[in-house]
Amino acid sequence: MKKVFGWGVVATLALALSASAFDAATAQEAKKAKNVILFIGDGMGFNSDLLGTYWRYGEAGAQSYHKFPVQLGSATFCATDKYDPKKDDGYPVGKIWEGPEAAMHRLQENCPTTDSAASGTALNTGVKTQSGRIGYSKDGKKLENFADINYRAGRSVGVVTTVQISHATPAATSAHNINRGNYEEISKEQINDLPLTVLFGAGHPAYNRGSKINKKPEDLNYQFVGGREVWEAVSKDNGYKGWKFIDEREKFAELAKKTPDTNPTDLPKKILGIGRDNGDMLPIDGFADDESFVEERYSAEAIANTPTLTEMTLGALNVLAQNDKGFYLMVEGGAIDHANHGRNAQNSALEHASFSKAIDAAIEWVEKYSSWDDTIMIVTSDHETGCIWGAGTFEDMDENGKFDPKKDEFNEFAELEESDIGECPEVQYLSSGHSHWLVPFYAKGQGAEIANELVRGNDETAADMWDFSGDFIYNSDVFNVMKAASGLK
Ligand SMILES: [Zn+2]
């Protein structure tokens, strides 16, 4: 009888095989996202996303991020001091479809509709809190946010927005304050105390809508950028707290071109960029297919002076990519919310186009200069604004464009009808405030599938309405996805 292997050989071979299989498995398991990119469309519910998509493409599901492999809903309710995360069911499935009253007010006693501060805190800390809080729990404890975790790991953090840098969402991404209205304190923390690498947004004291404000320096509004003293120090651009300072569109655009393959040698270590707007920056690239649309709408001066969200996003990515350990970048389309508060579908579409173009640019950047193996990208929202539905949702008896449950007749939650590219679809706003509707959550890249394991429930009606599985997570789970995907502790 021919002896092939002695037992010792077989055992060694088996051990070797299983060891290499084990190595492969752990290597796979150990692979974590070096870079985390979070896009937040403020006030962008599913129908707001659809409205913007019809404007830009004339068909549903046409955005680059609509092709991401992970597609869920996210429940955004916030928490009162009586909210118990173990007991409360903040999004009882089905209740929202009962009518406009449920959608606009509360679905559960201890879980009212959220504001951007509470939702930004949930997205960045994993903790549901009460409205108005920036990185603080409902019982008043300072919370560690995802940016803090990144600093500790030696990674870089960037915050980019089209609204003031100290507004709720960028504030909740970076700072900590018991009250979102403390703009000066928040921006002082951002500029003086936080190890941020990139901070881009609005709040310029001397300009509005791209035009110089005709007031004496002592009469200008400095609250969004740290107060007068901090502003005057940092805007001199002579290295205050290590910051490079820019405020001209040209400078943002230059930075956007300094991609890693151009081997830039003069990228700043820290950069504060304040667009020339005291309030929201204009969506000067919000047109669908015809640039003349925005040229007629905004002054040449405003266009020359306002950076686009795409320019800011690419500039931020180029600066952050200097850190080999990786980065966390939050980009907010901040004024979609404001357009929806104003029941202005056209402005909402413009803001959305500007937001979705920045996402496209970031996707392209990741594919050229990083990879989906190294990067996770999430596109979501902090809450729905406006209870936007299709034409025919209610009979507007007094024709004032507003829904009054006492005077107007509610018909049904009508689906949005498709429009041609560059045409704004007809919609009806049931409210001028925030609501409880699920918002979209899209994810792609390293660790994106973790979100599927965190699903809290399924809303079948939402599934039919918006063409996804109906599975939803909570906004606070977004933090858990980012943390697990990045492997940071
Ligand atoms: Zn709002």
Coordinates of C-alpha atoms and ligand atoms in Angstrom, one line a residue:
M1 CA 0.0 0.0 0.0
K2 CA 1.3 3.3 -1.0
K3 CA 1.5 5.8 1.8
V4 CA 0.7 9.2 0.5
F5 CA 0.8 11.4 3.6
G6 CA 1.7 10.7 7.2
W7 CA -0.8 12.1 9.6
G8 CA 1.7 14.8 10.6
V9 CA 1.9 16.1 7.0
V10 CA -1.9 16.1 6.7
A11 CA -2.3 17.9 9.9
T12 CA 0.4 20.5 9.0
L13 CA -1.1 21.0 5.6
A14 CA -4.6 21.4 7.1
L15 CA -3.2 23.9 9.6
A16 CA -1.5 25.9 6.8
L17 CA -4.6 25.9 4.7
S18 CA -6.8 27.1 7.5
A19 CA -4.2 29.6 8.6
S20 CA -4.2 31.2 5.1
A21 CA -7.9 31.1 4.9
F22 CA -8.0 32.7 8.3
D23 CA -5.6 35.4 7.3
A24 CA -7.7 36.2 4.2
A25 CA -10.8 36.4 6.3
T26 CA -9.3 38.7 8.9
A27 CA -7.7 40.9 6.2
Q28 CA -11.2 41.2 4.7
E29 CA -12.6 41.9 8.1
A30 CA -9.9 44.3 9.1
K31 CA -10.5 46.4 6.0
K32 CA -11.9 49.7 7.2
A33 CA -12.8 53.0 5.5
K34 CA -10.0 55.5 5.7
N35 CA -12.2 58.3 4.5
V36 CA -15.8 59.1 5.4
I37 CA -17.8 61.6 3.4
L38 CA -21.3 62.5 4.6
F39 CA -23.6 64.6 2.4
I40 CA -26.6 66.1 4.2
G41 CA -29.4 67.7 2.2
D42 CA -31.0 69.9 4.9
G43 CA -34.7 69.6 4.8
M44 CA -34.6 67.1 1.9
G45 CA -37.3 64.5 2.2
F46 CA -37.9 61.8 -0.5
N47 CA -40.2 64.2 -2.4
S48 CA -37.8 67.1 -2.2
D49 CA -35.1 64.8 -3.6
L50 CA -37.6 63.7 -6.3
L51 CA -38.5 67.3 -7.1
G52 CA -34.8 68.2 -7.6
T53 CA -34.2 65.1 -9.6
Y54 CA -37.1 65.9 -12.0
W55 CA -35.7 69.4 -12.4
R56 CA -32.2 68.2 -13.3
Y57 CA -33.0 64.9 -15.2
G58 CA -36.7 64.8 -16.0
E59 CA -36.9 61.3 -14.5
A60 CA -36.9 59.6 -11.1
G61 CA -33.9 57.6 -9.9
A62 CA -31.5 59.4 -12.2
Q63 CA -29.0 60.9 -9.6
S64 CA -25.6 59.3 -9.3
Y65 CA -26.3 58.4 -5.7
H66 CA -29.6 56.8 -6.6
K67 CA -27.4 53.9 -7.9
F68 CA -25.6 53.4 -4.6
P69 CA -25.9 49.8 -3.4
V70 CA -27.4 50.7 0.0
Q71 CA -30.8 52.5 -0.1
L72 CA -32.9 52.9 3.0
G73 CA -35.2 55.4 4.7
S74 CA -34.2 57.2 7.9
A75 CA -36.5 58.3 10.7
T76 CA -35.5 61.7 12.1
F77 CA -37.8 62.3 15.1
C78 CA -36.0 63.9 18.1
A79 CA -36.4 63.2 21.8
T80 CA -38.0 65.0 24.7
D81 CA -36.5 64.6 28.2
K82 CA -39.0 61.7 28.8
Y83 CA -37.8 59.8 25.7
D84 CA -36.4 56.3 26.5
P85 CA -34.5 54.9 23.5
K86 CA -35.2 51.4 24.8
K87 CA -38.9 51.8 25.0
D88 CA -40.1 54.4 22.6
D89 CA -41.0 53.6 19.1
G90 CA -40.5 57.0 17.5
Y91 CA -41.7 56.0 14.1
P92 CA -44.7 53.8 14.5
V93 CA -45.2 52.3 11.0
G94 CA -48.3 53.4 9.2
K95 CA -49.4 56.2 11.6
I96 CA -47.9 58.9 9.4
W97 CA -50.1 57.9 6.4
E98 CA -53.3 58.6 8.4
G99 CA -53.2 62.3 7.4
P100 CA -51.4 65.6 7.4
E101 CA -51.9 66.2 11.2
A102 CA -49.9 63.1 12.2
A103 CA -47.1 63.9 9.7
M104 CA -46.6 67.4 10.9
H105 CA -46.9 67.1 14.6
R106 CA -46.0 64.1 16.6
L107 CA -46.3 60.4 16.0
Q108 CA -45.4 59.5 19.6
E109 CA -45.7 61.6 22.7
N110 CA -41.9 61.8 23.5
C111 CA -40.7 62.1 20.0
P112 CA -41.6 65.4 18.3
T113 CA -40.4 66.5 14.9
T114 CA -36.8 67.4 14.9
D115 CA -34.8 70.5 14.1
S116 CA -31.5 70.5 12.4
A117 CA -29.5 70.9 15.6
A118 CA -31.0 67.7 17.2
S119 CA -30.8 65.8 14.0
G120 CA -27.2 66.9 13.3
T121 CA -26.4 65.8 16.8
A122 CA -28.0 62.4 16.2
L123 CA -26.2 62.0 12.9
N124 CA -22.8 62.9 14.5
T125 CA -23.0 61.4 17.9
G126 CA -25.5 58.5 17.7
V127 CA -27.7 60.1 20.4
K128 CA -31.2 61.4 19.9
T129 CA -31.6 64.7 21.7
Q130 CA -34.0 67.6 22.0
S131 CA -34.3 70.3 19.4
G132 CA -31.8 73.2 19.7
R133 CA -28.9 71.1 21.1
I134 CA -25.5 71.1 19.4
G135 CA -23.6 68.0 20.5
Y136 CA -25.4 67.9 23.9
S137 CA -27.7 65.2 25.2
K138 CA -31.3 65.9 26.3
D139 CA -30.0 65.7 29.9
G140 CA -27.4 68.4 29.2
K141 CA -24.3 66.2 28.8
K142 CA -21.6 67.2 26.3
L143 CA -21.3 64.4 23.7
E144 CA -18.3 63.2 21.8
N145 CA -19.0 63.6 18.1
F146 CA -17.6 61.8 15.0
A147 CA -15.2 64.7 14.4
D148 CA -13.8 64.4 17.9
I149 CA -13.3 60.6 17.3
N150 CA -11.4 61.4 14.1
Y151 CA -9.2 64.0 15.7
R152 CA -8.2 61.4 18.3
A153 CA -7.3 59.0 15.6
G154 CA -5.1 61.6 13.9
R155 CA -7.4 62.0 10.9
S156 CA -8.4 65.3 9.4
V157 CA -11.9 66.8 9.6
G158 CA -13.6 69.1 7.1
V159 CA -16.9 70.9 7.3
V160 CA -18.5 72.5 4.2
T161 CA -21.9 74.2 3.9
T162 CA -23.8 76.7 1.8
V163 CA -25.2 78.3 4.9
Q164 CA -23.4 80.0 7.8
I165 CA -20.5 77.9 9.3
S166 CA -22.1 78.1 12.7
H167 CA -25.6 77.2 11.5
A168 CA -27.2 74.0 13.1
T169 CA -25.8 71.3 10.8
P170 CA -22.2 72.4 10.4
A171 CA -22.3 73.3 14.1
A172 CA -23.5 69.9 15.2
T173 CA -20.9 68.2 13.0
S174 CA -18.0 70.0 14.7
A175 CA -18.9 72.0 17.8
H176 CA -20.8 71.7 21.2
N177 CA -23.3 74.1 22.5
I178 CA -26.4 73.8 24.6
N179 CA -28.2 76.2 22.3
R180 CA -28.0 76.4 18.5
G181 CA -28.7 80.1 18.6
N182 CA -25.4 80.9 20.3
Y183 CA -23.8 81.5 16.8
E184 CA -20.9 83.6 18.1
E185 CA -19.9 81.1 20.8
I186 CA -20.2 78.2 18.3
S187 CA -18.1 79.9 15.6
K188 CA -15.6 80.9 18.2
E189 CA -15.2 77.3 19.2
Q190 CA -14.9 76.3 15.6
I191 CA -12.2 78.9 14.8
N192 CA -10.3 79.1 18.1
D193 CA -10.5 75.7 19.7
L194 CA -11.3 72.9 17.3
P195 CA -8.5 71.1 15.3
L196 CA -10.6 71.4 12.1
T197 CA -8.6 71.2 8.8
V198 CA -11.3 72.7 6.5
L199 CA -14.2 75.0 7.4
F200 CA -16.1 76.4 4.4
G201 CA -19.4 78.2 4.4
A202 CA -21.2 81.5 4.7
G203 CA -21.6 84.2 7.4
H204 CA -19.4 86.9 5.9
P205 CA -19.9 90.1 7.8
A206 CA -19.1 92.5 4.9
Y207 CA -21.0 90.9 2.0
N208 CA -24.5 89.6 1.2
R209 CA -25.5 87.8 -1.9
G210 CA -22.1 88.6 -3.3
S211 CA -22.4 92.4 -2.9
K212 CA -20.6 94.5 -0.4
I213 CA -22.8 95.6 2.6
N214 CA -22.9 99.4 2.8
K215 CA -22.3 99.9 6.5
K216 CA -19.6 101.0 8.8
P217 CA -17.4 98.2 10.3
E218 CA -18.9 98.6 13.7
D219 CA -22.4 98.1 12.3
L220 CA -21.7 94.8 10.6
N221 CA -22.9 91.4 11.8
Y222 CA -20.0 89.3 13.0
Q223 CA -21.9 86.7 15.0
F224 CA -21.6 83.8 12.5
V225 CA -17.8 84.0 12.3
G226 CA -16.7 84.3 16.0
G227 CA -17.4 87.9 16.7
R228 CA -15.6 91.0 15.5
E229 CA -12.3 90.4 17.2
V230 CA -11.9 86.8 16.0
W231 CA -13.0 87.8 12.5
E232 CA -10.6 90.7 12.2
A233 CA -7.8 88.5 13.4
V234 CA -8.5 85.5 11.2
S235 CA -9.5 87.4 8.0
K236 CA -6.1 89.2 7.9
D237 CA -4.7 85.9 6.7
N238 CA -1.5 86.1 8.7
G239 CA -1.7 82.7 10.4
Y240 CA -4.2 83.3 13.2
K241 CA -4.6 80.0 15.0
G242 CA -2.8 78.3 12.0
W243 CA -5.6 79.3 9.6
K244 CA -5.2 80.2 5.9
F245 CA -8.1 82.4 5.1
I246 CA -10.0 82.9 1.8
D247 CA -13.2 84.6 0.7
E248 CA -13.0 85.1 -3.0
R249 CA -14.7 82.6 -5.4
E250 CA -11.5 82.5 -7.4
K251 CA -9.5 81.1 -4.5
F252 CA -12.0 78.3 -3.8
A253 CA -12.0 77.5 -7.5
E254 CA -8.1 77.4 -7.5
L255 CA -8.1 75.0 -4.6
A256 CA -10.6 72.7 -6.4
K257 CA -8.1 72.3 -9.2
K258 CA -5.2 71.3 -7.0
T259 CA -6.0 67.6 -7.2
P260 CA -3.6 65.0 -5.8
D261 CA -2.3 64.2 -9.3
T262 CA -1.2 67.8 -9.9
N263 CA 1.2 67.3 -6.9
P264 CA 0.4 70.6 -5.3
T265 CA 3.1 71.8 -2.9
D266 CA 1.3 74.8 -1.5
L267 CA -1.9 73.3 0.0
P268 CA -2.7 74.8 3.4
K269 CA -2.6 72.8 6.6
K270 CA -5.8 74.5 7.8
I271 CA -8.2 76.6 5.8
L272 CA -11.1 78.8 6.7
G273 CA -13.1 79.9 3.6
I274 CA -16.1 82.2 4.1
G275 CA -18.1 82.8 0.9
R276 CA -19.3 86.4 0.3
D277 CA -22.7 86.0 1.9
N278 CA -23.9 86.9 5.4
G279 CA -26.8 84.4 4.9
D280 CA -27.3 81.5 2.4
M281 CA -25.0 81.3 -0.6
L282 CA -26.8 81.5 -3.9
P283 CA -27.0 78.3 -5.9
I284 CA -25.3 79.8 -8.9
D285 CA -24.8 76.3 -10.5
G286 CA -28.4 75.2 -9.7
F287 CA -29.6 75.3 -13.3
A288 CA -30.7 72.1 -15.0
D289 CA -29.5 72.3 -18.6
D290 CA -29.4 76.0 -19.4
E291 CA -27.0 78.3 -17.6
S292 CA -28.9 81.4 -18.7
F293 CA -31.5 80.4 -16.2
V294 CA -29.3 81.5 -13.3
E295 CA -27.6 84.3 -15.2
E296 CA -31.0 86.0 -15.5
R297 CA -31.8 85.2 -11.9
Y298 CA -28.6 86.4 -10.1
S299 CA -26.4 89.4 -10.7
A300 CA -23.1 89.0 -12.5
E301 CA -21.5 90.3 -9.3
A302 CA -23.2 87.6 -7.2
I303 CA -22.1 84.9 -9.7
A304 CA -18.5 86.2 -9.7
N305 CA -18.4 86.3 -5.9
T306 CA -20.1 83.1 -4.8
P307 CA -18.3 79.8 -4.7
T308 CA -20.3 76.8 -5.8
L309 CA -20.8 73.8 -3.4
T310 CA -18.9 71.8 -6.0
E311 CA -15.9 74.1 -5.8
M312 CA -15.9 74.1 -2.0
T313 CA -16.3 70.3 -1.9
L314 CA -13.4 69.6 -4.3
G315 CA -11.2 72.2 -2.5
A316 CA -11.9 70.5 0.8
L317 CA -11.2 67.0 -0.5
N318 CA -7.8 68.2 -2.0
V319 CA -6.8 69.7 1.3
L320 CA -8.0 66.8 3.4
A321 CA -6.2 64.2 1.2
Q322 CA -2.9 65.5 2.5
N323 CA -3.4 63.3 5.6
D324 CA -2.4 59.7 4.9
K325 CA -4.4 58.5 7.9
G326 CA -7.6 59.7 6.3
F327 CA -10.4 62.2 6.9
Y328 CA -14.1 62.9 7.7
L329 CA -15.8 65.4 5.5
M330 CA -19.4 66.6 6.0
V331 CA -20.9 68.6 3.1
E332 CA -24.3 70.2 3.6
G333 CA -26.7 71.5 1.0
G334 CA -28.0 73.8 3.7
A335 CA -30.6 76.0 1.9
I336 CA -32.8 73.2 0.5
D337 CA -34.5 73.5 3.9
H338 CA -34.9 77.3 3.6
A339 CA -36.4 77.0 0.1
N340 CA -38.9 74.4 1.5
H341 CA -39.7 76.5 4.5
G342 CA -40.6 79.3 2.0
R343 CA -42.8 76.8 0.1
N344 CA -40.6 77.7 -2.9
A345 CA -40.3 74.6 -5.2
Q346 CA -38.2 76.4 -7.8
N347 CA -35.6 77.5 -5.2
S348 CA -35.7 74.0 -3.7
A349 CA -34.9 72.6 -7.2
L350 CA -32.0 75.0 -7.7
E351 CA -30.5 74.3 -4.3
H352 CA -30.9 70.6 -4.9
A353 CA -29.1 70.7 -8.3
S354 CA -26.2 72.5 -6.6
F355 CA -26.1 69.8 -3.9
S356 CA -26.4 66.9 -6.3
K357 CA -23.6 68.3 -8.6
A358 CA -21.3 68.5 -5.6
I359 CA -22.1 64.8 -4.9
D360 CA -21.3 63.9 -8.5
A361 CA -17.9 65.7 -8.3
A362 CA -17.1 64.0 -5.0
I363 CA -17.9 60.6 -6.5
E364 CA -15.6 61.3 -9.4
W365 CA -12.9 62.5 -7.0
V366 CA -13.1 59.3 -4.9
E367 CA -12.9 57.1 -8.1
K368 CA -9.8 59.0 -9.3
Y369 CA -7.8 59.8 -6.1
S370 CA -9.1 57.2 -3.6
S371 CA -11.3 54.1 -4.0
W372 CA -14.5 52.6 -2.7
D373 CA -12.3 50.2 -0.8
D374 CA -10.9 53.2 1.2
T375 CA -13.9 55.4 1.3
I376 CA -17.5 55.3 2.4
M377 CA -19.9 58.0 1.1
I378 CA -23.3 58.6 2.6
V379 CA -26.1 60.8 1.2
T380 CA -28.9 61.6 3.5
S381 CA -31.0 64.3 5.1
D382 CA -31.6 65.6 8.6
H383 CA -35.4 65.9 8.2
E384 CA -38.2 66.6 5.7
T385 CA -39.3 70.2 5.4
G386 CA -42.6 71.4 4.0
C387 CA -44.7 68.1 3.7
I388 CA -44.2 68.3 -0.1
W389 CA -46.6 66.3 -2.2
G390 CA -47.9 66.3 -5.7
A391 CA -50.6 68.6 -7.2
G392 CA -54.1 67.6 -6.0
T393 CA -53.0 66.7 -2.5
F394 CA -55.5 69.3 -1.2
E395 CA -58.2 71.6 -2.5
D396 CA -56.8 75.1 -1.8
M397 CA -60.2 76.7 -1.1
D398 CA -58.9 80.2 -0.5
E399 CA -56.1 79.9 -3.1
N400 CA -53.4 81.2 -0.8
G401 CA -51.1 78.3 -1.5
K402 CA -51.2 77.2 2.1
F403 CA -53.0 74.2 3.7
D404 CA -55.4 75.1 6.4
P405 CA -57.0 72.0 7.9
K406 CA -60.1 74.0 8.9
K407 CA -60.7 75.6 5.5
D408 CA -59.0 73.4 2.9
E409 CA -60.0 69.8 2.0
F410 CA -57.2 67.2 2.1
N411 CA -57.6 64.6 -0.7
E412 CA -54.6 62.2 -0.5
F413 CA -50.8 62.2 -0.4
A414 CA -50.5 62.6 -4.2
E415 CA -47.4 61.4 -5.9
L416 CA -45.2 64.0 -7.7
E417 CA -45.7 64.0 -11.4
E418 CA -42.6 63.9 -13.7
S419 CA -41.6 67.1 -15.4
D420 CA -39.2 67.8 -18.3
I421 CA -35.6 68.7 -17.6
G422 CA -35.4 72.3 -16.4
E423 CA -39.1 72.4 -15.5
C424 CA -40.1 72.6 -12.0
P425 CA -42.8 69.9 -11.2
E426 CA -46.1 71.0 -9.7
V427 CA -46.2 70.4 -6.0
Q428 CA -48.2 71.3 -3.0
Y429 CA -46.7 72.1 0.4
L430 CA -48.9 71.0 3.3
S431 CA -46.8 73.0 5.8
S432 CA -44.0 75.5 6.1
G433 CA -42.3 73.5 8.9
H434 CA -40.5 70.2 9.5
S435 CA -42.2 66.9 9.4
H436 CA -41.9 63.2 10.4
W437 CA -41.6 61.7 6.9
L438 CA -38.7 59.3 6.4
V439 CA -35.8 60.8 4.5
P440 CA -33.6 59.0 2.0
F441 CA -30.3 57.3 3.1
Y442 CA -27.9 56.2 0.3
A443 CA -24.5 54.7 1.0
K444 CA -21.6 53.3 -1.1
G445 CA -18.1 52.1 -0.4
Q446 CA -16.2 50.4 2.4
G447 CA -18.6 49.3 5.2
A448 CA -21.8 50.8 3.6
E449 CA -23.6 47.4 4.0
I450 CA -23.4 47.8 7.8
A451 CA -26.4 50.1 7.5
N452 CA -28.5 47.1 6.4
E453 CA -27.8 45.4 9.7
L454 CA -29.2 48.3 11.6
V455 CA -32.7 48.4 10.1
R456 CA -35.4 49.2 12.6
G457 CA -38.5 48.5 10.6
N458 CA -40.2 48.6 7.3
D459 CA -42.7 51.1 5.9
E460 CA -44.6 49.4 3.0
T461 CA -46.4 52.5 1.9
A462 CA -43.1 54.5 1.8
A463 CA -41.7 51.6 -0.3
D464 CA -44.5 51.9 -2.9
M465 CA -44.4 55.6 -2.9
W466 CA -40.6 56.1 -3.3
D467 CA -39.4 52.9 -4.9
F468 CA -37.1 51.4 -2.3
S469 CA -37.4 48.4 0.1
G470 CA -39.2 50.5 2.7
D471 CA -36.6 49.4 5.3
F472 CA -35.5 52.3 7.6
I473 CA -32.9 53.1 10.2
Y474 CA -32.9 56.1 12.6
N475 CA -30.8 59.2 11.9
S476 CA -28.7 58.3 15.0
D477 CA -27.7 55.0 13.3
V478 CA -25.8 57.0 10.6
F479 CA -23.2 57.7 13.3
N480 CA -23.0 54.0 14.1
V481 CA -22.5 53.2 10.4
M482 CA -19.7 55.8 10.0
K483 CA -18.0 54.7 13.2
A484 CA -18.1 50.9 12.4
A485 CA -17.1 51.5 8.8
S486 CA -14.1 53.6 9.7
G487 CA -13.1 51.2 12.5
L488 CA -12.5 54.1 14.9
K489 CA -13.1 53.7 18.6
Ligands
ZN1 ZN -35.5 74.0 8.8

